[in-house]
Coordinates of C-alpha atoms in Angstrom, one line a residue:
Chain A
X1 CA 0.0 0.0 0.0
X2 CA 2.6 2.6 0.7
X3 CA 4.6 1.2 -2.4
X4 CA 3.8 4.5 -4.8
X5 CA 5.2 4.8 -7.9
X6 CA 5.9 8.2 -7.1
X7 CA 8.9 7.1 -5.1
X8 CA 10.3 5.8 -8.0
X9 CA 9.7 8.9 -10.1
X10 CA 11.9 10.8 -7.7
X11 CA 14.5 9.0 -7.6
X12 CA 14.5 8.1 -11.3
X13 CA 17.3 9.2 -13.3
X14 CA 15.1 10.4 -15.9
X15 CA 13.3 12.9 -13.2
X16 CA 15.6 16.0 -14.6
X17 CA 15.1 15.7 -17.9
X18 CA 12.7 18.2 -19.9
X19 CA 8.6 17.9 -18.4
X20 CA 7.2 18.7 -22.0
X21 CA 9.3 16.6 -23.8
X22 CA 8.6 13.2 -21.5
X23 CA 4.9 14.5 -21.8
X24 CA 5.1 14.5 -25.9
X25 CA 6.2 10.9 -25.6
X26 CA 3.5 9.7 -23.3
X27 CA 0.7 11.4 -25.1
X28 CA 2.1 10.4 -28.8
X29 CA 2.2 6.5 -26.9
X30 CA -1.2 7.0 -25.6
X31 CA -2.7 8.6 -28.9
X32 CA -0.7 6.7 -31.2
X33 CA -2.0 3.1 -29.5
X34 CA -5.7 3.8 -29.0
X35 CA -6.3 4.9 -32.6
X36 CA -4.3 1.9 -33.7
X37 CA -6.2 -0.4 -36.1
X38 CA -3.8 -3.5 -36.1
X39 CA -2.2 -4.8 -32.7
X40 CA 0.9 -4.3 -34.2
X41 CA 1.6 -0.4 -33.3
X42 CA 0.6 -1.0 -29.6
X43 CA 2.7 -3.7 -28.9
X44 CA 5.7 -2.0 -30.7
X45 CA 4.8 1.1 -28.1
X46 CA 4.9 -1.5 -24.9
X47 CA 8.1 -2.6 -26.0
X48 CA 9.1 0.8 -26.6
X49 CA 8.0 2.2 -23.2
X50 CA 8.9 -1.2 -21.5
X51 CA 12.8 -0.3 -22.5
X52 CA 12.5 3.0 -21.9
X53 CA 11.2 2.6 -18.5
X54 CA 13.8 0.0 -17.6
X55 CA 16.6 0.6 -19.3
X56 CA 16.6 4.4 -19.2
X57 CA 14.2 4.9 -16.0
X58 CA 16.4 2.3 -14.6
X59 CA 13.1 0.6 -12.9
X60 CA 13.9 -3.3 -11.5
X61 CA 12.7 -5.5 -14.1
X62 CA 10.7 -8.0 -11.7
X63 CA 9.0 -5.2 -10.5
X64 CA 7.9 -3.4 -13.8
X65 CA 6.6 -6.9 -14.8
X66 CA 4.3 -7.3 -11.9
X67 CA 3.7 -4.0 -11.9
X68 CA 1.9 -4.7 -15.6
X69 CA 0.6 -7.8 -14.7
X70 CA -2.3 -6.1 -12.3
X71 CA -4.2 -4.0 -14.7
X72 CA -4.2 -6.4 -17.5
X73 CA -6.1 -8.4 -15.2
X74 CA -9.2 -6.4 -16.2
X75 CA -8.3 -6.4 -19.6
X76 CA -8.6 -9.4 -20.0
X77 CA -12.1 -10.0 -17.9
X78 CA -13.3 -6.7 -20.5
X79 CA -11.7 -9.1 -23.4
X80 CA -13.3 -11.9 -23.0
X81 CA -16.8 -10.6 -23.3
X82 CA -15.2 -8.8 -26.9
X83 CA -14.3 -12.5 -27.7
X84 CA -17.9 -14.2 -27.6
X85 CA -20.2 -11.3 -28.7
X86 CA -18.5 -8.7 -30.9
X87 CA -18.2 -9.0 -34.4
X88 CA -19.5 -11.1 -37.5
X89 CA -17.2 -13.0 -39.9
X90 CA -16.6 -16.9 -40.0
X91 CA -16.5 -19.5 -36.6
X92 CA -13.5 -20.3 -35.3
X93 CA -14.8 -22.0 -32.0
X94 CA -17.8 -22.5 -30.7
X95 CA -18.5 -24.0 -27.2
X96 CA -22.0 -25.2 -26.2
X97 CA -22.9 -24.3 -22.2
X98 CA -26.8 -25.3 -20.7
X99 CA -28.2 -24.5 -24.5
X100 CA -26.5 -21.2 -25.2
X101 CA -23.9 -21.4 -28.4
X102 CA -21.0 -19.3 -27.5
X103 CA -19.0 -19.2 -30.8
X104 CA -15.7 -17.0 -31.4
X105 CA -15.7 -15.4 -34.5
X106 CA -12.7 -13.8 -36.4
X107 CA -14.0 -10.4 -36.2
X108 CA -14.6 -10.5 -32.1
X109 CA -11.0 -12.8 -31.9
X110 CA -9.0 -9.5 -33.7
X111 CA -11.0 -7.0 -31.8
X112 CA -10.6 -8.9 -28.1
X113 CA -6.8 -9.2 -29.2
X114 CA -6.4 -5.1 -30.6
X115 CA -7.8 -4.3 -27.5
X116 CA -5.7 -6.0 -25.4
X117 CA -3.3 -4.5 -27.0
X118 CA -4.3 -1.1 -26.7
X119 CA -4.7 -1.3 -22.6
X120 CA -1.2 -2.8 -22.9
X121 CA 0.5 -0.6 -24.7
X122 CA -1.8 2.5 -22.7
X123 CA -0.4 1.1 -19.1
X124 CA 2.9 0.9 -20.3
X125 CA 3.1 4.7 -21.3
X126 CA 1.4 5.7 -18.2
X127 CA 3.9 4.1 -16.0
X128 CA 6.5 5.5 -18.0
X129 CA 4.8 8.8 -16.7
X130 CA 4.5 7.6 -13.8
X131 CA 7.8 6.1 -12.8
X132 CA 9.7 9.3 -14.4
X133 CA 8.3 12.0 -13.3
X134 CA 7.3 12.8 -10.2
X135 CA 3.6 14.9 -9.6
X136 CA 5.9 18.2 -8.3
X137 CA 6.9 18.3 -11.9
X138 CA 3.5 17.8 -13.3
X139 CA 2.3 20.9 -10.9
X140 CA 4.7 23.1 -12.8
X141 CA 3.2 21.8 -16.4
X142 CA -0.7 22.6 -15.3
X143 CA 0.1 25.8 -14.0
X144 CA 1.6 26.8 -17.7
X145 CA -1.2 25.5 -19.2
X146 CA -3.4 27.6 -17.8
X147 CA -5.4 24.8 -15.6
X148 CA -7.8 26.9 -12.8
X149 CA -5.9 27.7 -9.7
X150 CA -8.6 26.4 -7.4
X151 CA -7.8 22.7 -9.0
X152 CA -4.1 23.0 -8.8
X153 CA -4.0 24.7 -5.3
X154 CA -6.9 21.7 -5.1
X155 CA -3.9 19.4 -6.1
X156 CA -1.0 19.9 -4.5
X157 CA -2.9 20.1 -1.3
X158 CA -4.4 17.0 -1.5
X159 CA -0.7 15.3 -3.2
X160 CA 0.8 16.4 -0.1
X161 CA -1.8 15.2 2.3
X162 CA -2.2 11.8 0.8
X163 CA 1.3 11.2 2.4
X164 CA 0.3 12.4 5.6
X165 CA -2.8 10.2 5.8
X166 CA -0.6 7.0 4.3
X167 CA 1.6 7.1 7.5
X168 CA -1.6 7.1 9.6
X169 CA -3.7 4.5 8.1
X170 CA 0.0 2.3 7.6
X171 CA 0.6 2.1 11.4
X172 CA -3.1 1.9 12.2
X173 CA -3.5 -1.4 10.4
X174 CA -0.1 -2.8 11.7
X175 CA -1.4 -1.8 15.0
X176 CA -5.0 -3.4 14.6
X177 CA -3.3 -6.7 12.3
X178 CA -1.0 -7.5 15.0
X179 CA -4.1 -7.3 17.7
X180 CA -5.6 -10.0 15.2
X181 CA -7.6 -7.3 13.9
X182 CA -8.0 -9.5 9.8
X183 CA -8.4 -12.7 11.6
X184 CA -12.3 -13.6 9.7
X185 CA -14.3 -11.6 7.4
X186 CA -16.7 -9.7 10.5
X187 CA -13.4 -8.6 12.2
X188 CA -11.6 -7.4 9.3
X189 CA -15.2 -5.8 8.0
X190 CA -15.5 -3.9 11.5
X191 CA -11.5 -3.2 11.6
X192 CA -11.4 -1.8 8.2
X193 CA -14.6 0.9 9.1
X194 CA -12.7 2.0 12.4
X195 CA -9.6 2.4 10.5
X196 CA -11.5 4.6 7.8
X197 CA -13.4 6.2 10.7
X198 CA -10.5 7.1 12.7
X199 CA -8.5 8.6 9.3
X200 CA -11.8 10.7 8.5
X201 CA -11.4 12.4 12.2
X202 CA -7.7 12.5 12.4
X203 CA -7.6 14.4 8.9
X204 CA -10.4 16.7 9.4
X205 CA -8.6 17.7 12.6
X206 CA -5.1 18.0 10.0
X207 CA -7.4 20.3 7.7
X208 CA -8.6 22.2 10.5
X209 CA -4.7 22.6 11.8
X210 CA -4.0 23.5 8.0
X211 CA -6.0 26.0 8.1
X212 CA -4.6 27.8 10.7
X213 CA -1.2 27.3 9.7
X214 CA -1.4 28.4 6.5
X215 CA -3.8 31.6 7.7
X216 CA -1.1 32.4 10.1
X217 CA 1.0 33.1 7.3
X218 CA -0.9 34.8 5.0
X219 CA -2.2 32.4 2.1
X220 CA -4.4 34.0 0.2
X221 CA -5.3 31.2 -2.2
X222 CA -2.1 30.9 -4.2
X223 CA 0.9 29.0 -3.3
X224 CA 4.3 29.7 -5.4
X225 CA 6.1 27.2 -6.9
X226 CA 9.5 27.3 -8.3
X227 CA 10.1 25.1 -11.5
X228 CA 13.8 25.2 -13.0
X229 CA 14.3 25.1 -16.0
X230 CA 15.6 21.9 -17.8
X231 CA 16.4 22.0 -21.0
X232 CA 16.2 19.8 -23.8
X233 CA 18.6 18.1 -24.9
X234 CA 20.2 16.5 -28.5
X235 CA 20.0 13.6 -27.8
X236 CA 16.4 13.2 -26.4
X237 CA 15.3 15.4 -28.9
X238 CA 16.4 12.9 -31.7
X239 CA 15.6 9.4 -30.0
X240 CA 11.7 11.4 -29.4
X241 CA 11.6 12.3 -33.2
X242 CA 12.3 9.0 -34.1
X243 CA 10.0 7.3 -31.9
X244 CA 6.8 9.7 -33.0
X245 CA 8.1 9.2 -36.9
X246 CA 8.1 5.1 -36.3
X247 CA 5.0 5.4 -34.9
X248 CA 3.3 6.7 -37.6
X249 CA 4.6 5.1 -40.6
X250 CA 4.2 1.7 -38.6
X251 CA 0.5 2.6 -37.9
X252 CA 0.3 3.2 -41.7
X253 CA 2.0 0.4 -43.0
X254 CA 0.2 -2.5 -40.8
X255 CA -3.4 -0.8 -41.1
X256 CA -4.4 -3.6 -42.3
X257 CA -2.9 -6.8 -40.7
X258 CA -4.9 -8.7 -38.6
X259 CA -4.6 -11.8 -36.3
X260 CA -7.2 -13.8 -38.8
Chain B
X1 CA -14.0 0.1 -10.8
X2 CA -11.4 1.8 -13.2
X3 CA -11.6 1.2 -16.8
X4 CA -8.1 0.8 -17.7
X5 CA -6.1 2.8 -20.4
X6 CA -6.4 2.1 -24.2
X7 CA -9.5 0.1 -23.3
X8 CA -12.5 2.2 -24.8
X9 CA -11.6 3.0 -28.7
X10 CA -12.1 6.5 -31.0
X11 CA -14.2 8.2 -30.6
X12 CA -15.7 6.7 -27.3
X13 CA -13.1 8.0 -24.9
X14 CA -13.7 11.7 -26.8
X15 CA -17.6 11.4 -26.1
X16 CA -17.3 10.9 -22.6
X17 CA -14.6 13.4 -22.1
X18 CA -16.9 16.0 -23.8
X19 CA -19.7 14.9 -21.2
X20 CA -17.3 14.8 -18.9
X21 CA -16.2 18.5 -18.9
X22 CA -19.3 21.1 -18.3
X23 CA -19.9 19.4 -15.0
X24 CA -16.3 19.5 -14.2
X25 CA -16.0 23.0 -15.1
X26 CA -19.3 23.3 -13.0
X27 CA -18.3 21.8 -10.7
X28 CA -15.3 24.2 -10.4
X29 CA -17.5 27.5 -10.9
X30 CA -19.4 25.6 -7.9
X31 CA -16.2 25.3 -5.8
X32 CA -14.4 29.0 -6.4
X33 CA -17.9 30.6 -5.3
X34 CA -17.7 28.5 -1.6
X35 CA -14.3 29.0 -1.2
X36 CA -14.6 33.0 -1.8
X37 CA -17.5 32.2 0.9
X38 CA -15.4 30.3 3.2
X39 CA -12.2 30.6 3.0
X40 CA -11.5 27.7 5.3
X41 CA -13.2 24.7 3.5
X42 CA -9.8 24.6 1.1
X43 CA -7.9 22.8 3.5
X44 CA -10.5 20.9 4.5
X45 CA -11.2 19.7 1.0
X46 CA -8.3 18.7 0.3
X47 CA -7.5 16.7 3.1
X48 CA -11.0 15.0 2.3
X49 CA -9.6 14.5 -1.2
X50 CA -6.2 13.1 0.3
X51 CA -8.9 10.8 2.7
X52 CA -10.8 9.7 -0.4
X53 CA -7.9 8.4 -2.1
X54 CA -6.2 6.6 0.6
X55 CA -9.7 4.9 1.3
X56 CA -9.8 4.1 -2.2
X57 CA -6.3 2.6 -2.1
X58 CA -7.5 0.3 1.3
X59 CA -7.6 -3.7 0.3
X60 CA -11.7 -4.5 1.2
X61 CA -12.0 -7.9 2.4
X62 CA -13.6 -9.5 -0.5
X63 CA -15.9 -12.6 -0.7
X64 CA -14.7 -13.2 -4.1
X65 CA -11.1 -13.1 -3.5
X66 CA -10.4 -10.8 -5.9
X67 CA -8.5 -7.4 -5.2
X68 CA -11.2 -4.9 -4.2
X69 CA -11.6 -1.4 -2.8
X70 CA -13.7 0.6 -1.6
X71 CA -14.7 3.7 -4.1
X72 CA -15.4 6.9 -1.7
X73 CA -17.6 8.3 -3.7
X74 CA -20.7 7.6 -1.7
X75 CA -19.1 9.0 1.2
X76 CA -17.9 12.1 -0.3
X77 CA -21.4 12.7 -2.0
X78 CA -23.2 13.1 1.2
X79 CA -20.2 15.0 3.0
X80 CA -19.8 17.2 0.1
X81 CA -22.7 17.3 -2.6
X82 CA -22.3 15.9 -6.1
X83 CA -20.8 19.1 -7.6
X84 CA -17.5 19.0 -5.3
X85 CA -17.5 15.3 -5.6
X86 CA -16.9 15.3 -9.5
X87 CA -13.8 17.8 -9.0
X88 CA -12.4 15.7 -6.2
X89 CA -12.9 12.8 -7.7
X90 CA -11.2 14.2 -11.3
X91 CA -8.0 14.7 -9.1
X92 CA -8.5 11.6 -7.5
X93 CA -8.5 9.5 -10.4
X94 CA -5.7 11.4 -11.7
X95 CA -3.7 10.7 -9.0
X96 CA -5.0 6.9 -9.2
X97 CA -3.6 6.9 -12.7
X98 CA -0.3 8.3 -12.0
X99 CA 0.3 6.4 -8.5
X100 CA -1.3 3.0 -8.7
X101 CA -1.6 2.8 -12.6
X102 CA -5.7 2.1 -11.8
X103 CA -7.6 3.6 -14.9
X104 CA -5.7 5.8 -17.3
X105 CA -5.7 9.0 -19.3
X106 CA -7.6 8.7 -22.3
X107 CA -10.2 6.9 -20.3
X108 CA -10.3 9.4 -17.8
X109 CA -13.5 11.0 -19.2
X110 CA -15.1 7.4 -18.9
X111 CA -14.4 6.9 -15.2
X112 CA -14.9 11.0 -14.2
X113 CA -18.5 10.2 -15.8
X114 CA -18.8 7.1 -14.0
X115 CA -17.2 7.0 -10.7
X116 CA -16.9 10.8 -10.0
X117 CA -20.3 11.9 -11.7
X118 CA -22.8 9.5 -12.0
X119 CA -22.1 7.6 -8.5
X120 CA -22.1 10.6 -6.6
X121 CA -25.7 11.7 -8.0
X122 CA -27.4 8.9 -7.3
X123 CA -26.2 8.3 -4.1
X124 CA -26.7 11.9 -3.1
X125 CA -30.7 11.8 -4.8
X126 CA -31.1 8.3 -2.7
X127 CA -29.4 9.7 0.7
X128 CA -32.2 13.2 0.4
X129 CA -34.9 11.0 -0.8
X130 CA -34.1 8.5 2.3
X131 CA -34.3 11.6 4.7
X132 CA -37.0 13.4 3.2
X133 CA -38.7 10.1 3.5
X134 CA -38.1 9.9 7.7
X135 CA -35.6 6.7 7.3
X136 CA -33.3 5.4 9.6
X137 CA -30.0 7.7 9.2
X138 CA -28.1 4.6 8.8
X139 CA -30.0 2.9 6.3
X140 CA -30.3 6.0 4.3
X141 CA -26.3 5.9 4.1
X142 CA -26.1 2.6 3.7
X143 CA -28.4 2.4 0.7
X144 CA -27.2 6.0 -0.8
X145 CA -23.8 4.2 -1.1
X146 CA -24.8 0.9 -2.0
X147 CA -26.5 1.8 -4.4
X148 CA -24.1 4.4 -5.8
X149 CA -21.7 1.9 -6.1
X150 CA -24.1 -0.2 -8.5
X151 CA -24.6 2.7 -10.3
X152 CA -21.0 3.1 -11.0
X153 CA -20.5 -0.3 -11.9
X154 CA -24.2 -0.3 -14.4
X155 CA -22.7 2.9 -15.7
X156 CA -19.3 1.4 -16.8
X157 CA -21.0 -1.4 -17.9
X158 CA -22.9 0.9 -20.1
X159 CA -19.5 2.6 -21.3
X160 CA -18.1 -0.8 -22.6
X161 CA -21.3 -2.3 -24.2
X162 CA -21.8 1.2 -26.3
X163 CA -18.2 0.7 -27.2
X164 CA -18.7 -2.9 -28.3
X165 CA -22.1 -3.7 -29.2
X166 CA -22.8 -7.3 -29.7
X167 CA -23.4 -8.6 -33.0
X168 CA -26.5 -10.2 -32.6
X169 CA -28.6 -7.9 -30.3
X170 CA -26.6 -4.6 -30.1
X171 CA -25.8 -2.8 -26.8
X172 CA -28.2 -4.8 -24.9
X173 CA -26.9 -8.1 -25.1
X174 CA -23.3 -6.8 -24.6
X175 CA -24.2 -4.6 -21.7
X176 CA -25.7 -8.1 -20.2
X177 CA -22.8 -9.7 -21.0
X178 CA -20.3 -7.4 -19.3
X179 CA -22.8 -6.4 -16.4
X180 CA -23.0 -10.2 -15.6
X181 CA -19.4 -10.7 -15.7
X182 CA -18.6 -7.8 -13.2
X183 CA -21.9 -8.4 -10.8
X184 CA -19.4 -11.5 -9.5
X185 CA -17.2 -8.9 -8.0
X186 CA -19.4 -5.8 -7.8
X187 CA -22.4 -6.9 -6.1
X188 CA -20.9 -8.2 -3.0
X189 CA -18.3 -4.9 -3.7
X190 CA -21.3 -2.5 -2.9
X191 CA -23.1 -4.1 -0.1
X192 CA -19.8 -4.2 1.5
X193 CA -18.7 -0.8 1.1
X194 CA -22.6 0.0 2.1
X195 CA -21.9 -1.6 5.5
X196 CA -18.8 -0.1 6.1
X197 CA -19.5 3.6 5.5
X198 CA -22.3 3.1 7.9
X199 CA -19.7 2.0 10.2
X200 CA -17.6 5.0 9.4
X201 CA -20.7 7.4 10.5
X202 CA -21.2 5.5 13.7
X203 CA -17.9 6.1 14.5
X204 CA -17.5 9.7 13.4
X205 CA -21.1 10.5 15.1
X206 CA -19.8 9.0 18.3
X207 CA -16.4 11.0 18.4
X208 CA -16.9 14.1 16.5
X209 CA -20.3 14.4 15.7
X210 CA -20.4 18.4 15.3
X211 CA -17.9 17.9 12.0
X212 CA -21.3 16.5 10.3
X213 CA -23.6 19.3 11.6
X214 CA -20.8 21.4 10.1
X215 CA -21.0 20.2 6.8
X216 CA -25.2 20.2 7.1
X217 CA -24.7 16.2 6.4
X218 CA -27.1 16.2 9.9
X219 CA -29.5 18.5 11.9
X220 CA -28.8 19.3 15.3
X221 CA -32.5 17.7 16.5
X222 CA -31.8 15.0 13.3
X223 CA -28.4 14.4 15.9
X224 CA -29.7 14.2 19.0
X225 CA -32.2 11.6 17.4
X226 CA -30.0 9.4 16.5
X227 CA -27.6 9.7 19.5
X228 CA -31.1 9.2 21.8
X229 CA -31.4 6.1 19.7
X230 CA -28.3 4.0 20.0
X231 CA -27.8 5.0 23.2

């Protein structure tokens, strides 16, 4: 639970390079994979973000593997309703369960498999955001792009307080699990409420303090933020150009492959 | 429950984004006017924000097995009113995407509309319609969130079948077909997070009670009722 992969942004060697330009990848991943019409450009953006984030985020292998394996968990529940009902074309399997003929058919085995690869390719540029730049950075980028101050202020509050409340609720439940608070499902039921209770009271009192704190010393609904400035380099500017350009011409040139 | 990143195809993730966004940006027009009100409830919001997404982050025991947590937003809909809750829970999801890789960015719009927007309004119409009606305080929480969790999960149901209609019998059969496959998880899902945000009030009511008169979640003479009652 208090595994974020925010502690691996920050420490990431990848954390001072240039915001936009790590954004620019990301989006042209995420853009470039869900309007993808053959699995092919997704998976060639997973691999792509897969190296990056290991070889250049230096992220442990093991764990950016299991980190991958969770959300593709739902995928795959999503997928295999895709498989059985979507699409027309010819059977390639058909099973028969109390009456109802569940058949697979070509169209609904290429769309199950394209969207698989999508949600693969769309979690593997997020935790490349993710696990190379930390949300301090991010602030900096929504405040030059003109996002409402309300919602950043909003933000950065609530960024920092999530830390706060994590230390809490972490040594709340070791408290209650070694007091055999998980031992059966009515325990761990009630435990769970008086640990959410508790955090409820314990960060309204925080706000409250907050408040007062901040009041004290004269916020006046704008904090100030100091963002060096990193600038691009070569190098990054190159390997980015010719990740976008293979991108495209990949997307054009497998439009039309498909599994069958 | 997120719908993960890459998952809902052109021009589906556009659509919800575009319903997405007036009540976001009302949402915000909503939350500038109360904070030029009271200056105060910043803090306080955002802490609530930080509490929603730690709560979300909590491992549920599940019947199932499988990994569930709680969502928040039933919670954060009577605290706060649906308005607030569809900001908070737009930054909450964010951070959801960035920290624990649950949902995404392209399908943002999708789970705002689902799990920030829709949730939140029912359970906030079932919670008023529960008091207005003279219920039980507890039972009207516990059915306002219950029940806002199945709307969640009915409404991203709703999300996937529109993007992939079945062949024979359209959005209807697909929408079964998905809503069937994620009732094994969600169903028990609601009624448990149901139970436990009751638990949450009978706690908070029986150490700091006059945070929810604050927040006009309770009446002073709707308090004493229920303290008269349990005790």
């Amino acid at each position: 639970m208090n595994n974020l992969l925010d502690d691996y942004a920050l420490s990431s060697p990848l954390r001072h390079s240039n915001n936009w330009i790590k954004l620019t990848v990301v989006a042209a991943g995420v853009l470039g994979g869900v309007s993808a019409a053959s699995p092919v450009t997704p998976l060639f953006i997973a691999v792509c973000m897969g190296f990056a984030a290991v070889f250049l985020a230096k992220v442990p292998v093991k764990f950016y593997l299991k980190l991958i394996a969770l959300p593709l968990g739902f995928a795959a529940t999503g997928s295999i309703v895709i498989l059985f009902f979507f699409g027309t074309g010819y059977e390639i399997a058909s099973i028969d369960t109390l009456g109802v003929n569940l058949a697979i058919r070509s169209q609904g085995l290429n769309m199950a498999v394209l969207v698989m690869a999508r949600t693969l390719s769309g979690m593997c540029c997020l935790f490349f955001l993710a696990l190379s730049t930390p949300m301090v950075e991010l602030f900096s980028v929504l405040k030059t792009s003109r996002v409402p101050d309300v919602v950043i202020e909003l933000s950065m509050l609530i960024y920092r307080y999530i830390f706060v409340l994590l230390e809490v609720a972490v040594s709340i439940k070791f408290a209650q699990t070694v007091r055999l608070g998980y031992k059966d499902l009515m325990s761990s039921l009630h435990s769970t409420a008086m640990l959410a209770g508790t955090l409820f009271i314990r960060s309204w009192e925080q706000g409250e303090r907050l408040y007062i704190a901040m009041d004290s010393r004269c916020y006046d609904g704008k904090l100030a933020m100091f963002s060096s400035k990193k600038p691009v380099k070569a190098f990054e500017l190159v390997l980015t150009s010719i990740y976008i350009i293979s991108i495209i011409t990949i997307s054009f040139a497998t439009k039309n492959i498909t599994i069958v | 429950m997120h719908v993960m990143e890459g998952f809902l195809p052109g021009p589906w993730w556009q659509i919800w984004f575009a319903i997405s966004l007036p009540v976001i940006i009302y949402g915000i027009y909503k939350l500038n006017e109360l904070i030029k009100d009271k200056r105060d409830l910043l803090p306080l919001l955002a802490v609530a924000g930080a509490y929603i997404f730690i709560l979300s982050s909590l491992k549920l025991p599940s019947v199932t097995g499988s990994c569930s947590h709680p969502t928040g937003t039933g919670l954060a809909a009577i605290l706060f009113g649906p308005a607030i809750s569809a900001v908070l829970g737009l930054i909450v999801l964010l951070y959801q995407a960035l920290f624990l890789a649950h949902g995404g960015l392209t399908t943002l719009g999708a789970n705002v509309f689902s799990m920030g927007i829709a949730g939140p309004v029912i359970a906030f119409i079932i919670y008023k319609a529960c008091t207005k009606a003279g219920l039980n305080f507890y039972i009207a929480v516990f059915l306002a969130c219950a029940l806002g969790d199945l709307a969640t999960y009915v409404v991203t149901s709703i999300e996937l079948a529109l993007a992939f209609p079945a062949q024979i019998g359209g959005v209807l059969t697909s929408f079964k077909a998905f809503a069937t496959i994620f009732a094994l998880t969600q169903v028990p899902l609601a009624i448990i997070e149901g139970a436990i945000t009751v638990l949450i009030f009978k706690y908070v009511i029986q150490v700091k009670s006059d945070v929810l008169i604050k927040l006009n979640v309770l009446s002073e003479t709707g308090l004493r009722k229920i303290k008269e009652m349990t005790t």
